[in-house]
JSON list of C-alpha atoms in Angstrom, two decimals:
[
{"chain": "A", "resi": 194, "resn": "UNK", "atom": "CA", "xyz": [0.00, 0.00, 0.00]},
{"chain": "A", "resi": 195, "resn": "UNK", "atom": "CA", "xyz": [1.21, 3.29, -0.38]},
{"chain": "A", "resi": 196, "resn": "UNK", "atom": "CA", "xyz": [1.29, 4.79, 2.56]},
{"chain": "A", "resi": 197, "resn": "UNK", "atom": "CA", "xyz": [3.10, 1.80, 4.20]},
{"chain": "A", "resi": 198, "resn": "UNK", "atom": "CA", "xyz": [5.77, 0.20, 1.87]},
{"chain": "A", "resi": 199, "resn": "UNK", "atom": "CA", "xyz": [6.54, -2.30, 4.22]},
{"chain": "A", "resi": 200, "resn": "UNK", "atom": "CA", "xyz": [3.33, -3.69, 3.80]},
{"chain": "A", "resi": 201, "resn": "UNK", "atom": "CA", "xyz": [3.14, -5.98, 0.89]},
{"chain": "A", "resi": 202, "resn": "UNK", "atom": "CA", "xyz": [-0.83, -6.81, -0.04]},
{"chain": "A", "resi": 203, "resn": "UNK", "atom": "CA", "xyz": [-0.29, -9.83, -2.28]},
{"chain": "A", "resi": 204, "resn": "UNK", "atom": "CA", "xyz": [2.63, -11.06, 0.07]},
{"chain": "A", "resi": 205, "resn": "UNK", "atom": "CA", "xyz": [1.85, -14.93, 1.38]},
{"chain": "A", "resi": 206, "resn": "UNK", "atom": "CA", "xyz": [2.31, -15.75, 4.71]},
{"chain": "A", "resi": 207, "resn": "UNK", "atom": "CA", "xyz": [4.58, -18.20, 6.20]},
{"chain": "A", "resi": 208, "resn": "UNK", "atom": "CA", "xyz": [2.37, -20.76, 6.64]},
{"chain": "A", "resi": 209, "resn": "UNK", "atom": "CA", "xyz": [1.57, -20.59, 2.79]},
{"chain": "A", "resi": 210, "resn": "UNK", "atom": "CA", "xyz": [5.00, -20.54, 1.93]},
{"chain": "A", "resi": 211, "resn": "UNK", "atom": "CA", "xyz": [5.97, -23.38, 3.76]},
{"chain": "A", "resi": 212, "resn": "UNK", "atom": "CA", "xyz": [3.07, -25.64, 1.96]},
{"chain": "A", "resi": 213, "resn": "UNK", "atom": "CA", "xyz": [4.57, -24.53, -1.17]},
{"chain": "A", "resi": 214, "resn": "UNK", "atom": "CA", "xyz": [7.47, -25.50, -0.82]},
{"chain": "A", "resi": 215, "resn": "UNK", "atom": "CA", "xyz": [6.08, -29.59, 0.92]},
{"chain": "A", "resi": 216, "resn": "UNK", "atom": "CA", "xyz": [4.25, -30.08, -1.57]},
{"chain": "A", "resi": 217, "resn": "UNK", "atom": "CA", "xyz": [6.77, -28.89, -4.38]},
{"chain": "A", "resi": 218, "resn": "UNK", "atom": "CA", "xyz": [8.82, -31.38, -3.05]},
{"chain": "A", "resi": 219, "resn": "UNK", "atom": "CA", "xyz": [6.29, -34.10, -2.99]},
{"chain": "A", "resi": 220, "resn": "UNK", "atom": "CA", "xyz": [5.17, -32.90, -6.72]},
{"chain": "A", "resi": 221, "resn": "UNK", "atom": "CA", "xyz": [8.65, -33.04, -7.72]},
{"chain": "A", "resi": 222, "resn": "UNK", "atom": "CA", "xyz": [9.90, -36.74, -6.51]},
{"chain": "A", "resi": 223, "resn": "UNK", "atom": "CA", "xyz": [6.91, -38.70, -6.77]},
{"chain": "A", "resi": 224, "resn": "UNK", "atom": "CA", "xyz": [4.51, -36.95, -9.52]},
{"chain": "A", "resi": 225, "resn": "UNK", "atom": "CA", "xyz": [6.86, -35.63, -12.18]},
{"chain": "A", "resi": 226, "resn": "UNK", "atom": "CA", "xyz": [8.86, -39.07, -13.08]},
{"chain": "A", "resi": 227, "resn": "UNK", "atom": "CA", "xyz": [5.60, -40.70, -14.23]},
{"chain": "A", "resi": 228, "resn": "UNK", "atom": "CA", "xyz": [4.18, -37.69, -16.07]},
{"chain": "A", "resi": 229, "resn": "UNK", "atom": "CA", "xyz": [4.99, -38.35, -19.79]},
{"chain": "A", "resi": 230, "resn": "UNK", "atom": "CA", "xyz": [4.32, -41.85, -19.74]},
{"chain": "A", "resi": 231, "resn": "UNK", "atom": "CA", "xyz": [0.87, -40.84, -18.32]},
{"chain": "A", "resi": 232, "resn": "UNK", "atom": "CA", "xyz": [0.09, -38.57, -21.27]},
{"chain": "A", "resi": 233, "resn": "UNK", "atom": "CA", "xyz": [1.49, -40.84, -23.62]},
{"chain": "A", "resi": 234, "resn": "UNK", "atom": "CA", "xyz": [-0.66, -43.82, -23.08]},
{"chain": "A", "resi": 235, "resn": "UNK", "atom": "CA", "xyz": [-3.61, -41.37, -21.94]},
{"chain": "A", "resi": 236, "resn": "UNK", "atom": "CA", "xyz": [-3.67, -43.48, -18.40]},
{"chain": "A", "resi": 237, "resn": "UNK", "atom": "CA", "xyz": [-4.63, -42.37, -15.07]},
{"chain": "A", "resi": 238, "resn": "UNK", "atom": "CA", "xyz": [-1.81, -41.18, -12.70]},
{"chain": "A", "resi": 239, "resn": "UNK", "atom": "CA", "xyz": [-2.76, -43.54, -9.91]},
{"chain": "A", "resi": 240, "resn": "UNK", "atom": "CA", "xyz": [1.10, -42.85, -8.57]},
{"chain": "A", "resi": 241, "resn": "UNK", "atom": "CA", "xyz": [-0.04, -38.81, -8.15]},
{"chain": "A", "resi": 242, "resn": "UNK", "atom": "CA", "xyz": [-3.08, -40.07, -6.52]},
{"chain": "A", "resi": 243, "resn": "UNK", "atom": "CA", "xyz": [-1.05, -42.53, -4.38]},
{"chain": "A", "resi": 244, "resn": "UNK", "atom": "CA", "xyz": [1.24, -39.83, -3.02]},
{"chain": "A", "resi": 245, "resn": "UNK", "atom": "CA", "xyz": [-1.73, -37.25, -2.62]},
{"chain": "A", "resi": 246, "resn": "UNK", "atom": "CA", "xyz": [-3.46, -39.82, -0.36]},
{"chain": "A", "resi": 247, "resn": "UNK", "atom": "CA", "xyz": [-0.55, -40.40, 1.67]},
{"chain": "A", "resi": 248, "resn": "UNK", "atom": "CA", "xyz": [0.38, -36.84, 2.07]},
{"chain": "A", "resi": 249, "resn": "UNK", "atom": "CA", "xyz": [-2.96, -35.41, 2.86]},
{"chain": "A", "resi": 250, "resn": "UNK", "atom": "CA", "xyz": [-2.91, -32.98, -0.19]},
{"chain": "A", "resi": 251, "resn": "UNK", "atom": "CA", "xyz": [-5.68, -34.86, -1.99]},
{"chain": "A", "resi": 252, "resn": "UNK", "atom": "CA", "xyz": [-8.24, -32.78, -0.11]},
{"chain": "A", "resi": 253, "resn": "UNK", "atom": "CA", "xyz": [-7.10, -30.40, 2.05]},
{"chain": "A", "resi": 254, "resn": "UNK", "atom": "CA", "xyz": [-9.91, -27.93, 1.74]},
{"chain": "A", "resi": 255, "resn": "UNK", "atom": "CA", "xyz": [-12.27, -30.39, 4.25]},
{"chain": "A", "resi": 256, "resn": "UNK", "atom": "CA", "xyz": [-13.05, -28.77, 7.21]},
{"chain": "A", "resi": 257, "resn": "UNK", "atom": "CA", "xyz": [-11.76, -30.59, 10.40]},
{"chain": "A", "resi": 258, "resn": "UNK", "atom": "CA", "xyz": [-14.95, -31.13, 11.55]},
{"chain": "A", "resi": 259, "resn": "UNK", "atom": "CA", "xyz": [-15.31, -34.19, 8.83]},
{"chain": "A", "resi": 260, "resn": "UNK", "atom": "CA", "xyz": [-11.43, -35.37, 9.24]},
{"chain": "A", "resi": 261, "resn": "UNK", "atom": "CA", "xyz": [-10.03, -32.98, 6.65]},
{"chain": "A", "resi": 262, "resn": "UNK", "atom": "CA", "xyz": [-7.50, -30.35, 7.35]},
{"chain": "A", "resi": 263, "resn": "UNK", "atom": "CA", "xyz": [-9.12, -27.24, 7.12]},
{"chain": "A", "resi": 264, "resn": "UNK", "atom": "CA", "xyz": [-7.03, -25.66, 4.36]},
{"chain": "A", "resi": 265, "resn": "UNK", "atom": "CA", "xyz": [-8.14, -22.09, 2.99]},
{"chain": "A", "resi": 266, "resn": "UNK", "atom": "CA", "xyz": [-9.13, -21.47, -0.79]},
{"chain": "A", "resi": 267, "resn": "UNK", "atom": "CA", "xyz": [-5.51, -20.04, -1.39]},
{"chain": "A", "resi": 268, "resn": "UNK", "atom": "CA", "xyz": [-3.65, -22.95, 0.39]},
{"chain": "A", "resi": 269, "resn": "UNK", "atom": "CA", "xyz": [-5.60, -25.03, -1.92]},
{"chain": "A", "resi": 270, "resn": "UNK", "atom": "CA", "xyz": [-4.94, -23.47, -5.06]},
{"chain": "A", "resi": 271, "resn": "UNK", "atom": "CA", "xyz": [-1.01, -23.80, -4.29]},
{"chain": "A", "resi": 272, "resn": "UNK", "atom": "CA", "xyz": [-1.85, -27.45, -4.34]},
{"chain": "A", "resi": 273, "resn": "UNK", "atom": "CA", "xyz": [-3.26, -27.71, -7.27]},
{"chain": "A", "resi": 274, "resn": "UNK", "atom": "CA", "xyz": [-0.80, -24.91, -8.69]},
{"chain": "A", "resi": 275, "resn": "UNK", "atom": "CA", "xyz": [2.41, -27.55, -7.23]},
{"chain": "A", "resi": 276, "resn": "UNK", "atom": "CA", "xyz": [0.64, -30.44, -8.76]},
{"chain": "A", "resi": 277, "resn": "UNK", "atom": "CA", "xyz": [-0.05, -28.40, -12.51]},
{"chain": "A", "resi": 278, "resn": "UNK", "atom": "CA", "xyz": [3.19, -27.66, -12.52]},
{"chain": "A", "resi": 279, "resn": "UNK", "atom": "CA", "xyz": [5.00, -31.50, -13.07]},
{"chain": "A", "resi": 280, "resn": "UNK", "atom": "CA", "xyz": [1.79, -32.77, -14.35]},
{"chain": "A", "resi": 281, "resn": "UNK", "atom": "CA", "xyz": [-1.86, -31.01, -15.56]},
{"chain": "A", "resi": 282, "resn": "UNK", "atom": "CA", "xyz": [-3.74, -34.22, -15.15]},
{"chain": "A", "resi": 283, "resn": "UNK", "atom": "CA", "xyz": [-2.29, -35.03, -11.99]},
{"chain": "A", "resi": 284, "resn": "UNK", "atom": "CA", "xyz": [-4.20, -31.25, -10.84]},
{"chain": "A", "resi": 285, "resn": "UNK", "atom": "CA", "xyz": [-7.11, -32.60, -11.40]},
{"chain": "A", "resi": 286, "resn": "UNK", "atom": "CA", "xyz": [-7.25, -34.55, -8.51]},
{"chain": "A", "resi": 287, "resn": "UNK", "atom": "CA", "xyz": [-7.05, -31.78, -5.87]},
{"chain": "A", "resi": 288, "resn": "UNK", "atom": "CA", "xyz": [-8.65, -29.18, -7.98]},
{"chain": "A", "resi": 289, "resn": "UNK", "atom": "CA", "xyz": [-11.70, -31.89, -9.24]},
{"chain": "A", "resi": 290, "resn": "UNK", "atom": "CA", "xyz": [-12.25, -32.94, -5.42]},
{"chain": "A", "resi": 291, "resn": "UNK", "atom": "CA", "xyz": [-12.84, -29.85, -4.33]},
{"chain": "A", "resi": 292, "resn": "UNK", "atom": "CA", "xyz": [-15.35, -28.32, -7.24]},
{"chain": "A", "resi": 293, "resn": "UNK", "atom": "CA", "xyz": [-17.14, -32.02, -6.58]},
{"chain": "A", "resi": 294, "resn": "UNK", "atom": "CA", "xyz": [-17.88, -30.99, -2.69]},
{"chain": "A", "resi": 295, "resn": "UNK", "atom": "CA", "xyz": [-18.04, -27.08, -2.45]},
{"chain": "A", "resi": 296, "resn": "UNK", "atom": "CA", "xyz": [-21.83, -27.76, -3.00]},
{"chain": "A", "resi": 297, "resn": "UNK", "atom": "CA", "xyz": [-22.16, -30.21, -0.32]},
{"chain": "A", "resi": 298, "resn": "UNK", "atom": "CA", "xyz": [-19.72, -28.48, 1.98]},
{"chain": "A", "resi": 299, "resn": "UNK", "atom": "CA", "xyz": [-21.67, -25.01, 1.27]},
{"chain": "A", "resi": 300, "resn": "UNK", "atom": "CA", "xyz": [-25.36, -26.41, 1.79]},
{"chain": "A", "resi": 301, "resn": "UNK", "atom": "CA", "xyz": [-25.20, -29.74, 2.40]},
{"chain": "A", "resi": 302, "resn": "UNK", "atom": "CA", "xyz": [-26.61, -31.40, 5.83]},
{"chain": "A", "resi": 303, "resn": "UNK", "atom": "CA", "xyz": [-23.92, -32.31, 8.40]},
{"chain": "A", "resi": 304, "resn": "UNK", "atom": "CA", "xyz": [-25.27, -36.12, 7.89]},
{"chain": "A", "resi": 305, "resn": "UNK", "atom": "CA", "xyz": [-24.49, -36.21, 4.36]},
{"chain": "A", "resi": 306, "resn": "UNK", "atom": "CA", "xyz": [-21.49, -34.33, 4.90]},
{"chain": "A", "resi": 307, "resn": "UNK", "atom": "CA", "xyz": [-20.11, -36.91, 7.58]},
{"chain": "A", "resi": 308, "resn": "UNK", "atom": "CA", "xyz": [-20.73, -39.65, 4.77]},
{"chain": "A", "resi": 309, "resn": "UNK", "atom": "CA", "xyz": [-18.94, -38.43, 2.11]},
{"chain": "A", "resi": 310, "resn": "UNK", "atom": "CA", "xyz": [-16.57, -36.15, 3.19]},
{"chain": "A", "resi": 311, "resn": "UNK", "atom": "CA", "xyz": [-14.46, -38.43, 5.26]},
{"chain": "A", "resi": 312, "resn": "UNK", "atom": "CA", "xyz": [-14.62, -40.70, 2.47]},
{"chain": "A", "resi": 313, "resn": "UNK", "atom": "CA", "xyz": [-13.41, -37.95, 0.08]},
{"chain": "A", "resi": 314, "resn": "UNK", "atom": "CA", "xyz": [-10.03, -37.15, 3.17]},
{"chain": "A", "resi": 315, "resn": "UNK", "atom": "CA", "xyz": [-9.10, -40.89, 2.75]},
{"chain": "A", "resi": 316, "resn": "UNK", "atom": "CA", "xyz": [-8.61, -41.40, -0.77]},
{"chain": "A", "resi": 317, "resn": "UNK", "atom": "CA", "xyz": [-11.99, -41.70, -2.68]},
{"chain": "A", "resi": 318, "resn": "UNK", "atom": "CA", "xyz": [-12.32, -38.51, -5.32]},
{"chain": "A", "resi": 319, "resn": "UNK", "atom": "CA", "xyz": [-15.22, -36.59, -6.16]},
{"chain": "A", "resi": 320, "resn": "UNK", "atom": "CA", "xyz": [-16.38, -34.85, -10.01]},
{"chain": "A", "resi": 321, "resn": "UNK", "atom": "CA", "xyz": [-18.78, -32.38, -10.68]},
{"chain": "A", "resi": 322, "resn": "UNK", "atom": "CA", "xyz": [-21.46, -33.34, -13.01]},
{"chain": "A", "resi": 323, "resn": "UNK", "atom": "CA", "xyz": [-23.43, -29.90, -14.64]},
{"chain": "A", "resi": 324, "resn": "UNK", "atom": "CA", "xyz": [-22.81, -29.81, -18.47]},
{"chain": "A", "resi": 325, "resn": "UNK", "atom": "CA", "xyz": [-25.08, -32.14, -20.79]},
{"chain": "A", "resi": 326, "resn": "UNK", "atom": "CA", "xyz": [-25.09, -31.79, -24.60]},
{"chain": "A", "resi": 327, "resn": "UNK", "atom": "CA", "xyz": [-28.11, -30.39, -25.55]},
{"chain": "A", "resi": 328, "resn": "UNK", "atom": "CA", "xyz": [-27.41, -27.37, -23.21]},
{"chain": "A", "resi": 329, "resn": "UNK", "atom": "CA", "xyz": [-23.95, -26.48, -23.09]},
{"chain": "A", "resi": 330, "resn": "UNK", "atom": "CA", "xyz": [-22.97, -23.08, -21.16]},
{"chain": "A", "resi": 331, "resn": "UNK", "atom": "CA", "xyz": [-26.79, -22.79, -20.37]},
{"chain": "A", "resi": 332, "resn": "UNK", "atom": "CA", "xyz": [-26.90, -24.96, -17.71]},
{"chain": "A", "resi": 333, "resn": "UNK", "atom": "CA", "xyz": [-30.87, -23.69, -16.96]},
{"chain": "A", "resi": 334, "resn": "UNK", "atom": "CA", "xyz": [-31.91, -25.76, -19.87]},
{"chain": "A", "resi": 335, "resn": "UNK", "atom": "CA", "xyz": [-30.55, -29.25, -18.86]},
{"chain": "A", "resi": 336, "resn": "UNK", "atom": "CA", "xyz": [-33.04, -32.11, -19.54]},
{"chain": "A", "resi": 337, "resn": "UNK", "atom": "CA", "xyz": [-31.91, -34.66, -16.29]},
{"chain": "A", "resi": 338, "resn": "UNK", "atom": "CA", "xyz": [-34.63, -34.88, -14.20]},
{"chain": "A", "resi": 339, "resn": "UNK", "atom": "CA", "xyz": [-35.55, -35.87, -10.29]},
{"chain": "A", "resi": 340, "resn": "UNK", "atom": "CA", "xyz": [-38.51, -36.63, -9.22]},
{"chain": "A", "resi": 341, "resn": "UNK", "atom": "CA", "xyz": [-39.47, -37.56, -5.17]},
{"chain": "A", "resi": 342, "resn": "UNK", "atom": "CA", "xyz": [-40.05, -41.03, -4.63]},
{"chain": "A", "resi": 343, "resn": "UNK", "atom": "CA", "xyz": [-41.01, -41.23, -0.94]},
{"chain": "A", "resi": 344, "resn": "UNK", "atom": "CA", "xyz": [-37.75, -41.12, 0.50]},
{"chain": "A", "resi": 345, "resn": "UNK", "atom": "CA", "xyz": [-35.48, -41.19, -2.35]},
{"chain": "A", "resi": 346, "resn": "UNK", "atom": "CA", "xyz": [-35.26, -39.40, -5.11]},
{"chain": "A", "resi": 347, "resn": "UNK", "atom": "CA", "xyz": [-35.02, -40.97, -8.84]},
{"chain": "A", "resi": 348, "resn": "UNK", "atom": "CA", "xyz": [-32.88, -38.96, -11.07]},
{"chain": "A", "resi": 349, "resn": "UNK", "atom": "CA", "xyz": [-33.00, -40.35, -14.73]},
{"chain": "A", "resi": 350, "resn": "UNK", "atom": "CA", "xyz": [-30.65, -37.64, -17.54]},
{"chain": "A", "resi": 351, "resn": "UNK", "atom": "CA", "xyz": [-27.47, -38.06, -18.54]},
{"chain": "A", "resi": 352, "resn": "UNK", "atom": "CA", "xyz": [-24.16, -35.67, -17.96]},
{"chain": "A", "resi": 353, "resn": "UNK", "atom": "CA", "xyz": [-21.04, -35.05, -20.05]},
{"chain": "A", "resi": 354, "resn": "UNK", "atom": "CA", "xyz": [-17.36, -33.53, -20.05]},
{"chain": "A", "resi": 355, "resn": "UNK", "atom": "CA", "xyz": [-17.15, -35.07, -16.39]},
{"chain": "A", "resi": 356, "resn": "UNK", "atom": "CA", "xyz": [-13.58, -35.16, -15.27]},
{"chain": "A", "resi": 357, "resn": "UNK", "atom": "CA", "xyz": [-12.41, -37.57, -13.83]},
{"chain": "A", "resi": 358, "resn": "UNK", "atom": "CA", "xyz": [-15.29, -39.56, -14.54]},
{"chain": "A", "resi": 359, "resn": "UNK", "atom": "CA", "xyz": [-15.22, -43.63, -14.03]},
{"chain": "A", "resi": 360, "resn": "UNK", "atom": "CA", "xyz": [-12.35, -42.89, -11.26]},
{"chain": "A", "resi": 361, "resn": "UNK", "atom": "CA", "xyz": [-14.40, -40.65, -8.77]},
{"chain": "A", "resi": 362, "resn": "UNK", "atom": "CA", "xyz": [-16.60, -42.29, -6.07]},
{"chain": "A", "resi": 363, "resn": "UNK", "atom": "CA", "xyz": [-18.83, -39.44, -5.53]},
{"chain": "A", "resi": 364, "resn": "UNK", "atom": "CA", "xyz": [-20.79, -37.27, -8.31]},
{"chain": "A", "resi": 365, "resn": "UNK", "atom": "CA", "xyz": [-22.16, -33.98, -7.81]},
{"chain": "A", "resi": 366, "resn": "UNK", "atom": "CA", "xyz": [-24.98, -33.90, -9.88]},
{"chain": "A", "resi": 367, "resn": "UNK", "atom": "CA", "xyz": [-27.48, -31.24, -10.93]},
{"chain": "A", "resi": 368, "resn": "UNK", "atom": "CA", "xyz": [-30.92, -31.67, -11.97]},
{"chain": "A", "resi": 369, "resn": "UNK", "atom": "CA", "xyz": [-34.34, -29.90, -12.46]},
{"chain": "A", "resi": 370, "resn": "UNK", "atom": "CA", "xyz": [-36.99, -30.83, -9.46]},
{"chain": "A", "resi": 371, "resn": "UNK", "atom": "CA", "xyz": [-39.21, -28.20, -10.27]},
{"chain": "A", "resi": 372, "resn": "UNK", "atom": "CA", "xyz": [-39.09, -27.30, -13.91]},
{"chain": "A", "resi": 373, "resn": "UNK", "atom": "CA", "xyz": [-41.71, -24.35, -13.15]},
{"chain": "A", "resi": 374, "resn": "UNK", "atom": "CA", "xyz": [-39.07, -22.36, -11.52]},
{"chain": "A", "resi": 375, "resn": "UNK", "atom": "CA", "xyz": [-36.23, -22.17, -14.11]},
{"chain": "A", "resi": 376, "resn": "UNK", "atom": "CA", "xyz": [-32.82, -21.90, -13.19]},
{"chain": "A", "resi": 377, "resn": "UNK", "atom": "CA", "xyz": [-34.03, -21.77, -9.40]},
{"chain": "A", "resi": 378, "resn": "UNK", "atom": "CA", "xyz": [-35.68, -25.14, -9.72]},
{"chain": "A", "resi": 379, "resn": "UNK", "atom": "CA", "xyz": [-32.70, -26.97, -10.20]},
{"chain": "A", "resi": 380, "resn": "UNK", "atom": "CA", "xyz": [-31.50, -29.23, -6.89]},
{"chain": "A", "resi": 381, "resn": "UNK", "atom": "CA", "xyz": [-27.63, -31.23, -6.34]},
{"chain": "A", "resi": 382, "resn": "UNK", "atom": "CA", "xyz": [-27.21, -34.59, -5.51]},
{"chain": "A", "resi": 383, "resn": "UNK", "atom": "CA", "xyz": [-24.54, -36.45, -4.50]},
{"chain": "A", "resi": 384, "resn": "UNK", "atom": "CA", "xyz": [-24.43, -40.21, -6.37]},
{"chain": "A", "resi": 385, "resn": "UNK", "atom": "CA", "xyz": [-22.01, -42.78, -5.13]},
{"chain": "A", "resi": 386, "resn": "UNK", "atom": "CA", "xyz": [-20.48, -45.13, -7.81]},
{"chain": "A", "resi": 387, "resn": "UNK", "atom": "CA", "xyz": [-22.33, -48.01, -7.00]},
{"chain": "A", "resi": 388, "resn": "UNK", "atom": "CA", "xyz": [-26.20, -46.16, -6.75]},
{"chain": "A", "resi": 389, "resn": "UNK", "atom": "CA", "xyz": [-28.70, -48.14, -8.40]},
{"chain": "A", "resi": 390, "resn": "UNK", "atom": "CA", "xyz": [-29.02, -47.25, -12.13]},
{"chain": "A", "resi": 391, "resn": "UNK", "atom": "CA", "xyz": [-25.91, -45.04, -12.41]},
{"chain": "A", "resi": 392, "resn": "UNK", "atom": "CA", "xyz": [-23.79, -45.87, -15.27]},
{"chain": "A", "resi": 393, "resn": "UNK", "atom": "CA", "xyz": [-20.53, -44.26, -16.64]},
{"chain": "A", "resi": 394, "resn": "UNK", "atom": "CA", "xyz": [-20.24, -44.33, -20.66]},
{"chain": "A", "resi": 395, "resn": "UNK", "atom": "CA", "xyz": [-16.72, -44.68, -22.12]},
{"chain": "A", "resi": 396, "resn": "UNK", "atom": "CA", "xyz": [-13.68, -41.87, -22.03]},
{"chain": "A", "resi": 397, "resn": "UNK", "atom": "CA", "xyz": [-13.58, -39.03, -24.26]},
{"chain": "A", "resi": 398, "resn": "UNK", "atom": "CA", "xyz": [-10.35, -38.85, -26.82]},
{"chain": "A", "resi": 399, "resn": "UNK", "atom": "CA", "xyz": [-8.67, -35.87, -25.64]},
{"chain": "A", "resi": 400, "resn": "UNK", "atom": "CA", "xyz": [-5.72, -33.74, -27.49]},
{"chain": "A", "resi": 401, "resn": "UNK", "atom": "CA", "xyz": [-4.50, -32.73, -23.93]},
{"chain": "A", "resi": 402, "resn": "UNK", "atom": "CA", "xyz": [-5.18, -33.34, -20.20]},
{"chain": "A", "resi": 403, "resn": "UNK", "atom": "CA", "xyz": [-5.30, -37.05, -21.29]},
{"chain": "A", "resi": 404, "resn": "UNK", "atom": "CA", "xyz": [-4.19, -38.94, -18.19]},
{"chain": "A", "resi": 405, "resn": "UNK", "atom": "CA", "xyz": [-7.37, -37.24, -16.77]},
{"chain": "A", "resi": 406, "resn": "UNK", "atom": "CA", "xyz": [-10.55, -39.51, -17.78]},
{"chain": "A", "resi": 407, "resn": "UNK", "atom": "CA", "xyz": [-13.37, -37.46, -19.11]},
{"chain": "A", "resi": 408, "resn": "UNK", "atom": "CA", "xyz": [-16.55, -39.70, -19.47]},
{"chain": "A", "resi": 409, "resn": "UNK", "atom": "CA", "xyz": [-20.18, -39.29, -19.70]},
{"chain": "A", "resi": 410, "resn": "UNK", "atom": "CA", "xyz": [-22.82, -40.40, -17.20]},
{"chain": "A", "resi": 411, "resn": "UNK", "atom": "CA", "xyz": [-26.32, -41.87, -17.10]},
{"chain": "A", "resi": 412, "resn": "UNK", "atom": "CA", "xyz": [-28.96, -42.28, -14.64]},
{"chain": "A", "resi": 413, "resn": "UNK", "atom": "CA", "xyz": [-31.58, -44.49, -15.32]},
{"chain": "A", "resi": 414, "resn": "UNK", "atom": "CA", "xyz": [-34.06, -44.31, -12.53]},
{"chain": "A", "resi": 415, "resn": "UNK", "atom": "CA", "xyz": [-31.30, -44.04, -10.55]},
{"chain": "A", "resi": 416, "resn": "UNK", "atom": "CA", "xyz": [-32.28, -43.98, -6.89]},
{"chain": "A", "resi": 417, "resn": "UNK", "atom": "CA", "xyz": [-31.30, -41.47, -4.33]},
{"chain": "A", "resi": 418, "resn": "UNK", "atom": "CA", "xyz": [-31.35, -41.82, -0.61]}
]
């Protein structure tokens, strides 16, 4: 600021610096050596996702409350910054797992928080299902569907462009639940890989990213809790 020059605005602290640098490290030894084979045979770095797991960088953005670490929005972009830099599919992991539970974490019950976000802090992943086909970038016009079912809900649609898609246990997924109200009648779910009716179509070919899957997903009276 001007009138103090000591005072440097976009300055980390410590603290930030000092994850940096770990996870650098980390990014460096055990990421980096298996990055070109991963985008030349457009497989999934299970050795990032490995090291992630072990070092408790896969999700630090989970509040302690539900086993995770508490980490800040900027202490979780230097993961995913660390990670980018040896290996952009490897990013996905960190950066995917937290855009698949901001919804849940944001408005979410503390019961379905307490199921899937400890599962998310020891090693399962998480993807973020929006886009479909027939809408695009206007996400107010998707066609998937839920509909109450007593207690469940039955979601039948389909999603596509999901990262990390076939390799995630948890889905955010939109849908309409009241198509009278537009873009405000749209409700998130969260699908676990093994919900009834819940089916994940084959990878896209990608020119880049490829050790990242991208796949589209169905639901076919899929059933909700």
């Amino acid at each position: 600021m001007a009138l103090n020059p000591d005072f440097d605005l976009f300055k980390l602290g410590d603290e930030h610096d000092e994850l940096r640098a770990a996870i650098r490290a980390l990014a460096e030894k055990e990421i980096a050596p298996h990055a070109k084979d991963v985008d030349e045979n457009s497989r999934f770095p299970q050795e990032a996702l490995d090291a992630l797991n072990r070092s408790g960088f896969n999700a630090i953005h989970v509040p302690e409350q539900f086993e995770g670490q508490g980490a800040d929005s900027v202490a979780t972009c230097i993961v995913i910054e660390e990670v980018a830099r040896v290996c952009g599919s490897s990013s996905l992991i960190p950066a995917v797992n937290k855009l698949g539970t901001m919804g849940l974490i944001l408005r979410g019950s503390d019961e379905l928080k307490a199921k899937v976000l400890p599962d998310i802090v020891n090693g399962a992943m998480a993807s973020y299902a929006l886009s479909e086909r027939e809408a695009g970038s206007d996400a107010a016009s998707m066609r998937t569907r839920a509909k109450a079912d007593g207690d469940d809900w039955i979601l039948n649609g389909s999603k596509c462009w999901i990262t990390n898609g076939g390799k995630s246990t948890w889905y955010t997924v939109m849908a309409v639940t009241d198509p009278d109200k537009g873009a405000n009648g749209i409700s998130s779910f969260m699908v676990h890989k093994d919900d009834e009716g819940f089916v994940v179509g084959p990878k896209e070919k990608k020119l880049g990213i490829k050790g990242s899957p991208t796949a589209e997903l169905y639901f076919e009276n899929c059933r909700i809790p």
